[in-house]
XYZ file of C-alpha atoms in Angstrom:
513
model
C -11.759 -20.142 60.073
C -8.252 -21.262 59.239
C -5.240 -18.991 58.949
C -5.200 -19.577 55.162
C -8.814 -18.500 54.870
C -8.494 -15.360 56.988
C -4.871 -14.228 56.724
C -2.283 -13.046 54.196
C -1.748 -16.409 52.490
C -5.399 -16.374 51.449
C -5.048 -12.778 50.206
C -2.041 -13.766 48.122
C -3.987 -16.677 46.656
C -6.853 -14.366 45.668
C -4.432 -11.939 44.013
C -2.784 -14.755 42.038
C -6.171 -15.944 40.827
C -7.207 -12.423 39.813
C -3.957 -11.746 37.982
C -4.219 -15.040 36.142
C -7.694 -14.048 35.005
C -6.470 -10.807 33.355
C -6.269 -11.533 29.604
C -3.265 -10.707 27.473
C -5.558 -8.189 25.757
C -5.010 -5.833 28.701
C -1.879 -4.501 26.989
C -1.212 -1.722 24.510
C 0.869 -2.352 21.412
C 3.130 0.609 20.672
C 3.799 1.114 16.946
C 6.254 3.492 15.267
C 5.235 4.698 11.794
C 6.784 7.071 9.262
C 5.272 10.493 8.641
C 4.428 13.376 10.934
C 0.717 12.715 11.309
C -2.074 10.718 9.756
C -3.208 12.052 6.398
C -6.615 10.381 6.445
C -8.227 7.398 8.114
C -10.858 7.099 5.405
C -9.995 3.772 3.722
C -11.244 4.977 0.343
C -8.837 7.913 0.380
C -5.823 6.506 2.213
C -2.978 6.333 -0.302
C 0.012 7.242 1.903
C 2.102 4.351 3.204
C 1.789 5.422 6.839
C -2.027 5.422 6.664
C -2.449 1.997 5.084
C -1.489 0.014 8.202
C -3.838 1.696 10.695
C -6.676 1.640 8.155
C -6.190 -2.091 7.550
C -6.466 -2.747 11.301
C -9.834 -0.959 11.451
C -11.636 -2.269 8.373
C -12.596 -5.581 6.805
C -13.488 -6.527 3.224
C -15.961 -8.964 1.738
C -12.982 -11.294 1.302
C -9.490 -11.096 2.732
C -5.920 -12.087 2.201
C -5.104 -14.528 5.007
C -2.993 -12.682 7.610
C 0.612 -12.768 6.513
C -0.163 -13.470 2.844
C -0.384 -11.340 -0.301
C -1.204 -14.234 -2.625
C -4.437 -13.555 -4.589
C -4.916 -17.296 -5.064
C -5.473 -17.614 -1.295
C -8.288 -15.091 -0.842
C -10.750 -16.334 1.750
C -14.114 -15.274 3.278
C -14.143 -12.190 5.472
C -17.395 -10.244 5.869
C -18.910 -12.513 3.242
C -19.259 -16.117 4.354
C -19.604 -17.315 0.752
C -20.012 -16.087 -2.826
C -20.975 -17.207 -6.316
C -19.683 -16.061 -9.712
C -21.651 -16.174 -12.934
C -20.277 -18.158 -15.850
C -19.394 -15.023 -17.819
C -17.582 -13.511 -14.828
C -19.803 -10.420 -14.753
C -21.988 -11.088 -11.711
C -20.746 -11.871 -8.205
C -23.247 -12.620 -5.440
C -22.102 -12.429 -1.812
C -23.822 -13.740 1.298
C -22.813 -11.780 4.403
C -22.011 -13.176 7.818
C -24.854 -12.759 10.250
C -24.593 -10.318 13.145
C -21.322 -8.520 12.281
C -21.098 -5.398 14.452
C -19.719 -1.983 13.544
C -17.490 -0.063 15.958
C -18.874 2.235 18.663
C -22.329 0.664 18.663
C -23.073 1.881 15.139
C -25.239 -1.117 14.355
C -25.115 -4.388 12.464
C -23.542 -4.772 9.020
C -26.095 -5.130 6.224
C -26.009 -5.353 2.451
C -26.879 -1.635 2.377
C -23.536 -0.830 4.032
C -21.678 -3.004 1.523
C -23.473 -1.460 -1.468
C -22.832 2.047 -0.105
C -19.137 1.261 0.461
C -18.506 -0.133 -3.020
C -20.381 2.699 -4.725
C -18.366 5.125 -2.624
C -15.114 3.404 -3.638
C -16.115 3.739 -7.295
C -16.850 7.486 -7.132
C -14.053 9.953 -7.856
C -15.752 12.378 -5.447
C -15.218 10.066 -2.482
C -12.380 7.715 -3.446
C -8.752 7.807 -4.523
C -9.244 4.401 -6.137
C -12.220 5.186 -8.384
C -10.215 4.295 -11.489
C -9.946 0.700 -10.291
C -13.735 0.411 -10.306
C -14.491 1.931 -13.706
C -15.936 -1.386 -14.891
C -18.287 -1.652 -11.927
C -21.772 -1.461 -13.423
C -24.007 -1.881 -10.364
C -24.109 -2.956 -6.744
C -27.522 -4.367 -5.882
C -29.035 -5.126 -2.490
C -30.887 -8.431 -2.827
C -31.831 -8.694 0.849
C -30.225 -7.590 4.147
C -27.557 -10.301 3.914
C -27.118 -10.606 0.145
C -25.408 -8.197 -2.229
C -24.891 -8.560 -5.971
C -21.912 -6.930 -7.710
C -22.175 -6.499 -11.489
C -19.321 -5.606 -13.855
C -19.611 -4.280 -17.404
C -16.917 -6.654 -18.571
C -14.772 -9.344 -16.939
C -12.156 -7.797 -14.639
C -8.975 -9.840 -14.017
C -8.723 -8.630 -10.421
C -12.459 -8.543 -9.613
C -12.213 -10.434 -6.318
C -9.219 -8.344 -5.328
C -11.311 -5.178 -5.690
C -13.562 -6.581 -2.966
C -10.793 -7.657 -0.582
C -9.491 -5.994 2.610
C -7.303 -3.680 0.596
C -7.771 -0.168 -0.812
C -11.330 0.445 -1.993
C -12.538 -2.960 -0.848
C -12.780 -1.859 2.780
C -16.380 -1.809 4.041
C -17.501 1.256 5.995
C -20.552 2.138 8.071
C -22.996 3.997 5.861
C -24.483 5.761 8.856
C -21.089 6.982 10.111
C -19.951 8.087 6.657
C -23.102 10.104 6.061
C -23.374 11.649 9.517
C -19.903 12.870 10.441
C -16.304 13.711 9.504
C -15.463 10.200 8.453
C -11.790 10.913 7.754
C -11.376 11.841 11.437
C -13.939 9.510 12.946
C -13.884 6.348 10.832
C -16.149 3.406 11.641
C -15.593 -0.096 10.321
C -15.873 -3.661 11.549
C -12.182 -4.547 12.014
C -10.498 -5.886 15.149
C -9.481 -2.383 16.270
C -11.565 0.781 16.363
C -10.599 4.430 16.202
C -10.326 6.056 19.608
C -8.559 9.385 19.183
C -6.023 11.472 17.303
C -3.253 12.606 19.602
C -0.259 14.911 19.073
C 2.017 12.996 16.741
C -0.093 9.858 16.743
C -3.399 8.106 17.123
C -4.946 5.504 19.395
C -7.027 2.486 18.460
C -8.800 0.230 20.936
C -9.990 -3.353 20.739
C -13.335 -3.949 19.050
C -14.846 -6.165 21.707
C -17.584 -7.425 19.361
C -15.367 -8.335 16.428
C -16.815 -11.348 14.663
C -13.517 -13.262 14.880
C -13.359 -12.795 18.644
C -12.273 -10.184 21.171
C -8.717 -9.042 20.356
C -5.999 -10.088 22.775
C -4.574 -6.569 22.628
C -6.462 -3.853 24.493
C -5.198 -1.028 22.317
C -2.780 0.071 19.599
C -0.863 3.304 20.102
C 0.552 4.636 16.809
C 3.322 7.227 16.910
C 4.300 9.042 13.717
C 8.069 9.454 13.776
C 9.573 10.729 10.502
C 13.183 9.978 11.410
C 14.466 6.407 11.029
C 17.064 7.060 13.714
C 14.468 8.377 16.153
C 12.219 5.344 15.630
C 15.184 3.068 16.244
C 16.161 4.961 19.414
C 12.571 4.782 20.670
C 12.594 1.021 20.136
C 15.934 0.436 21.853
C 14.726 2.614 24.758
C 11.753 0.270 25.190
C 9.179 2.801 23.957
C 8.039 0.807 20.902
C 7.113 -2.836 20.313
C 6.833 -2.648 16.526
C 8.154 -0.138 14.017
C 8.752 0.363 10.334
C 12.429 -0.025 9.624
C 14.975 1.259 7.176
C 14.979 -0.702 3.946
C 18.718 -0.869 3.575
C 20.880 -3.973 3.765
C 23.476 -2.873 6.304
C 20.822 -1.448 8.583
C 18.850 -4.710 8.536
C 21.945 -6.752 9.353
C 22.821 -4.462 12.267
C 19.325 -4.463 13.777
C 19.190 -8.256 13.621
C 21.948 -8.291 16.222
C 19.801 -6.529 18.846
C 18.614 -8.810 21.668
C 15.004 -10.032 21.716
C 14.421 -8.539 18.270
C 12.897 -9.956 15.092
C 13.365 -8.257 11.713
C 10.550 -9.048 9.289
C 11.429 -8.652 5.592
C 8.391 -9.422 3.473
C 6.577 -8.787 0.215
C 5.076 -7.678 -1.912
C 7.649 -5.034 -2.528
C 6.759 -1.452 -3.184
C 7.923 -1.238 -6.774
C 10.190 1.777 -7.278
C 9.745 3.614 -10.578
C 10.989 6.915 -11.974
C 8.112 8.432 -13.958
C 9.019 10.991 -16.649
C 6.409 13.631 -17.511
C 5.980 13.195 -21.268
C 3.907 16.404 -21.518
C 6.491 18.693 -19.936
C 9.363 20.170 -21.968
C 12.086 19.050 -22.500
C 10.762 15.607 -21.514
C 8.122 15.855 -24.231
C 10.944 14.738 -26.564
C 11.448 10.966 -26.334
C 15.185 11.442 -26.984
C 15.524 13.463 -23.787
C 13.607 10.832 -21.839
C 15.855 8.091 -23.208
C 18.904 10.190 -22.326
C 17.690 10.388 -18.723
C 17.257 6.626 -18.591
C 20.669 5.885 -20.132
C 22.294 8.237 -17.592
C 21.043 6.292 -14.573
C 22.971 3.247 -13.329
C 20.191 1.110 -11.871
C 22.346 -1.902 -10.886
C 24.555 0.424 -8.835
C 21.469 1.776 -7.052
C 20.299 -1.760 -6.249
C 23.723 -2.615 -4.838
C 23.488 0.517 -2.701
C 20.111 -0.558 -1.278
C 21.076 -4.228 -0.817
C 20.142 -7.526 -2.430
C 18.011 -8.832 0.446
C 15.615 -5.902 0.312
C 15.795 -4.776 -3.340
C 15.235 -6.779 -6.536
C 16.338 -5.335 -9.887
C 13.464 -5.410 -12.384
C 13.333 -3.956 -15.932
C 9.595 -3.889 -16.678
C 6.805 -1.412 -15.788
C 4.808 -4.221 -14.114
C 6.423 -5.484 -10.883
C 7.801 -9.012 -10.408
C 5.345 -11.637 -9.254
C 2.341 -9.966 -10.878
C 0.168 -12.020 -13.203
C 1.077 -10.828 -16.694
C 4.459 -9.264 -15.875
C 7.168 -9.724 -18.509
C 10.870 -8.942 -18.803
C 10.690 -8.966 -22.625
C 10.864 -5.182 -22.921
C 13.262 -2.632 -24.467
C 16.317 -2.038 -22.276
C 18.399 1.115 -21.835
C 21.803 0.117 -20.435
C 23.754 2.651 -18.409
C 25.686 4.673 -21.005
C 26.652 8.274 -20.232
C 28.077 8.866 -23.713
C 24.850 7.702 -25.325
C 22.868 9.964 -22.985
C 24.925 13.001 -24.005
C 24.588 12.115 -27.689
C 20.804 11.887 -27.407
C 20.639 15.270 -25.679
C 22.717 16.828 -28.444
C 20.526 15.193 -31.084
C 17.479 16.683 -29.360
C 19.033 20.163 -29.500
C 20.482 20.310 -25.984
C 24.274 19.967 -26.370
C 24.797 21.889 -23.121
C 22.421 19.641 -21.210
C 19.004 20.194 -19.637
C 17.521 21.079 -16.265
C 14.643 19.083 -14.781
C 12.577 19.548 -11.644
C 11.535 16.885 -9.142
C 9.394 16.990 -6.013
C 11.100 14.617 -3.582
C 9.985 13.178 -0.250
C 12.382 13.499 2.666
C 11.767 9.886 3.779
C 14.801 7.605 3.830
C 13.417 5.249 1.192
C 13.319 8.076 -1.342
C 15.660 10.992 -0.660
C 18.975 9.054 -0.590
C 18.062 7.273 -3.836
C 17.131 10.534 -5.522
C 20.428 12.036 -4.385
C 22.242 9.144 -6.077
C 20.157 9.634 -9.232
C 20.847 13.369 -9.135
C 24.604 12.704 -9.062
C 24.387 10.159 -11.887
C 22.364 12.519 -14.092
C 24.865 15.314 -13.510
C 27.582 13.248 -15.229
C 25.484 13.266 -18.402
C 24.821 17.002 -18.322
C 21.372 16.707 -16.760
C 20.723 18.966 -13.777
C 18.007 17.703 -11.431
C 16.625 20.425 -9.174
C 15.001 18.744 -6.176
C 12.226 20.277 -4.106
C 12.627 18.207 -0.925
C 9.524 18.222 1.263
C 7.966 16.068 3.958
C 6.052 13.025 2.747
C 2.474 14.340 2.899
C 3.453 17.486 0.990
C 5.227 15.348 -1.607
C 2.011 13.395 -2.201
C 0.025 16.612 -2.573
C 2.447 18.308 -4.958
C 2.980 15.420 -7.337
C -0.814 15.169 -7.685
C -0.810 18.839 -8.638
C 1.482 17.877 -11.540
C 4.385 19.897 -10.141
C 7.097 17.291 -10.737
C 8.753 16.472 -14.055
C 10.604 13.486 -12.606
C 8.603 11.565 -10.013
C 10.022 8.776 -7.894
C 7.142 6.571 -6.749
C 6.862 3.311 -4.878
C 3.700 1.252 -4.712
C 2.278 -2.210 -4.171
C -0.968 -3.147 -5.850
C -3.184 -6.179 -6.291
C -0.729 -8.461 -8.160
C -2.307 -8.507 -11.621
C -0.756 -6.548 -14.512
C -4.016 -4.716 -15.180
C -3.953 -2.840 -11.874
C -0.451 -1.443 -12.345
C -0.817 -0.647 -16.047
C -4.171 1.051 -15.508
C -3.097 3.189 -12.563
C 0.347 4.196 -13.817
C 0.161 4.151 -17.617
C -3.398 4.713 -18.856
C -4.310 8.235 -19.963
C -7.445 8.148 -17.795
C -5.177 7.988 -14.723
C -3.139 11.122 -15.483
C -3.280 14.258 -13.297
C -6.083 16.567 -14.335
C -8.499 13.780 -15.287
C -11.613 12.898 -13.231
C -10.194 9.420 -12.621
C -6.644 10.574 -11.830
C -4.523 7.909 -10.237
C -0.744 7.692 -10.574
C 0.085 8.303 -14.239
C 2.483 11.163 -13.503
C 4.169 10.336 -16.815
C 1.001 11.256 -18.756
C 1.664 8.081 -20.709
C -0.988 7.065 -23.264
C 0.818 4.859 -25.783
C -0.625 1.573 -24.432
C -4.237 2.609 -23.788
C -5.598 0.286 -26.493
C -3.780 -2.788 -25.182
C -4.662 -2.086 -21.549
C -8.346 -1.674 -22.421
C -8.434 -4.736 -24.670
C -6.765 -6.948 -22.048
C -9.393 -6.074 -19.443
C -12.148 -7.758 -21.463
C -10.107 -10.490 -23.172
C -11.491 -13.914 -22.131
C -8.548 -15.916 -23.491
C -5.762 -15.941 -20.838
C -3.009 -16.381 -23.430
C -4.247 -13.465 -25.534
C -4.720 -11.374 -22.410
C -1.121 -12.028 -21.350
C 0.067 -11.084 -24.846
C -1.806 -7.764 -24.673
C -0.313 -6.986 -21.269
C 3.159 -7.830 -22.585
C 2.683 -5.542 -25.591
C 1.526 -2.735 -23.303
C 4.697 -3.073 -21.233
C 6.868 -3.047 -24.362
C 5.148 0.108 -25.638
C 5.572 1.914 -22.324
C 9.289 1.183 -22.334
C 9.697 2.008 -26.040
C 8.151 5.416 -25.331
C 10.442 5.818 -22.282
C 7.525 6.835 -20.063
C 9.399 5.594 -17.033
C 12.484 3.900 -15.709
C 11.635 0.825 -13.600
C 14.164 0.631 -10.775
C 13.654 -2.142 -8.230
C 11.145 -3.933 -6.050
C 11.700 -2.822 -2.449
C 10.503 -5.283 0.162
C 8.922 -4.224 3.440
C 11.082 -4.093 6.578
C 9.470 -4.036 10.026
C 11.095 -4.650 13.392
C 9.314 -6.188 16.353
C 10.074 -7.246 19.869
C 10.152 -10.994 20.340
C 7.421 -10.360 22.956
C 5.027 -9.568 20.124
C 3.324 -12.683 18.779
C 1.697 -11.807 15.455
C -0.351 -14.996 15.368
C 0.770 -15.992 11.860
C 3.879 -16.295 9.660
C 4.507 -12.963 7.938
C 5.241 -13.607 4.265
C 3.361 -10.721 2.701
C 0.956 -7.838 3.267
C -0.522 -5.669 0.532
C -1.310 -3.021 3.141
C 2.439 -2.560 3.719
C 2.320 -3.277 7.455
C 1.988 -6.425 9.557
C -1.707 -7.259 9.951
C -2.962 -6.917 13.500
C -5.646 -9.501 14.221
C -7.697 -10.701 17.151
C -4.904 -13.226 17.802
C -2.011 -10.737 17.880
C -0.679 -10.499 21.439
C 2.119 -9.260 23.668
C 3.626 -12.075 25.726
């Protein structure tokens, strides 16, 4: 036996070999999110911004947006390896990948799970996105690997409804029927739910993910409401990735930190001020127009910053198929606002109530709006609450003026239906986000959904947007892009240009170097 074989040099060699064999997956990614705790991990109910990221890391869809993209023209196979569409656009037939495994040994994905998931997404009893699926006629199991999706009429965003986004996430039927799915979710994504912890949650790698074993061993999510606290945790080396402050000066300052990458990406969460048309005095269109004239939107956009906020005058966000800027405008004019109030019988002004989230992307903007309204004789009383409570209260119809930001599948139909169709108003079985109780464009929205001629469809969407603005149902503000900060040690595995789930996708290829 030589000295190398029996002594310390040999031991060192063995240790080097063993260390080299440890994969990069043996590391935990530490993520800082907004909010105080997870609202729900059920993908068919997760509407809060801070839940969308973790949910998207745990679930797959029949099709997916390529990691780092939010372009609907680039949708690609995910749980389905291929699909066919009928000539009339009503029937979509999907062939599933073979052998896809659910988390925690909950079995192999079958067409039954897909059919269950889509029916669940379409039911108002189990889904926050049921309104999106109102034209879903049937989901049929052809055989264990084939599922047929049938629509009552052509839907412009049909494939998007089946993507890895919102209601398109596929869940385990067995897990959903057997347990508390919101607290013990089971999907097929690269990371699986492990536990809820004080102020956070832990996900671990899904070793049997069909795209390969993730390079990360785990994802530790910490819910940190304060922007400053998240930043301090990052600079102290406690976080590898966190949601940043969407404000120009902040972004420029953080870019100067060593070994730091600031990701600014789309689609933006479109910021809108929705005015409750059923609540006095806002039930008078003159009062609603006075509110809009009193607000200086360009000044607000300058306050936020040009790199992260894009001024936009229409109810449908920029970049969406069917969006138009040919809509009525209400330039900032305090004198005109006061005149309209007087004409409506309120020469001394009016008082309005707003439920406002304490998060930094909302409260400072609402404080600016509050000050601007005051100059026109409009008092805005703000009930400032934490973000989860804000979501609950606005859905109880407790806010006359509702500031809301959202990103949706980028087709005009999705935004118009959720925010401006009467079926989406609070108090309806298919309630979505129509806090304005707007109904003036119902006919155009419905007609556009089944219009086969693209030019005519676009014209209907444009008319709907003009009617919404003529009725002053809302004041479109700006498109606010996503801002996330990561350590240069974190290799995402793709170029981050967009994410409809409002957080960087975490894939099997994402790694810490």
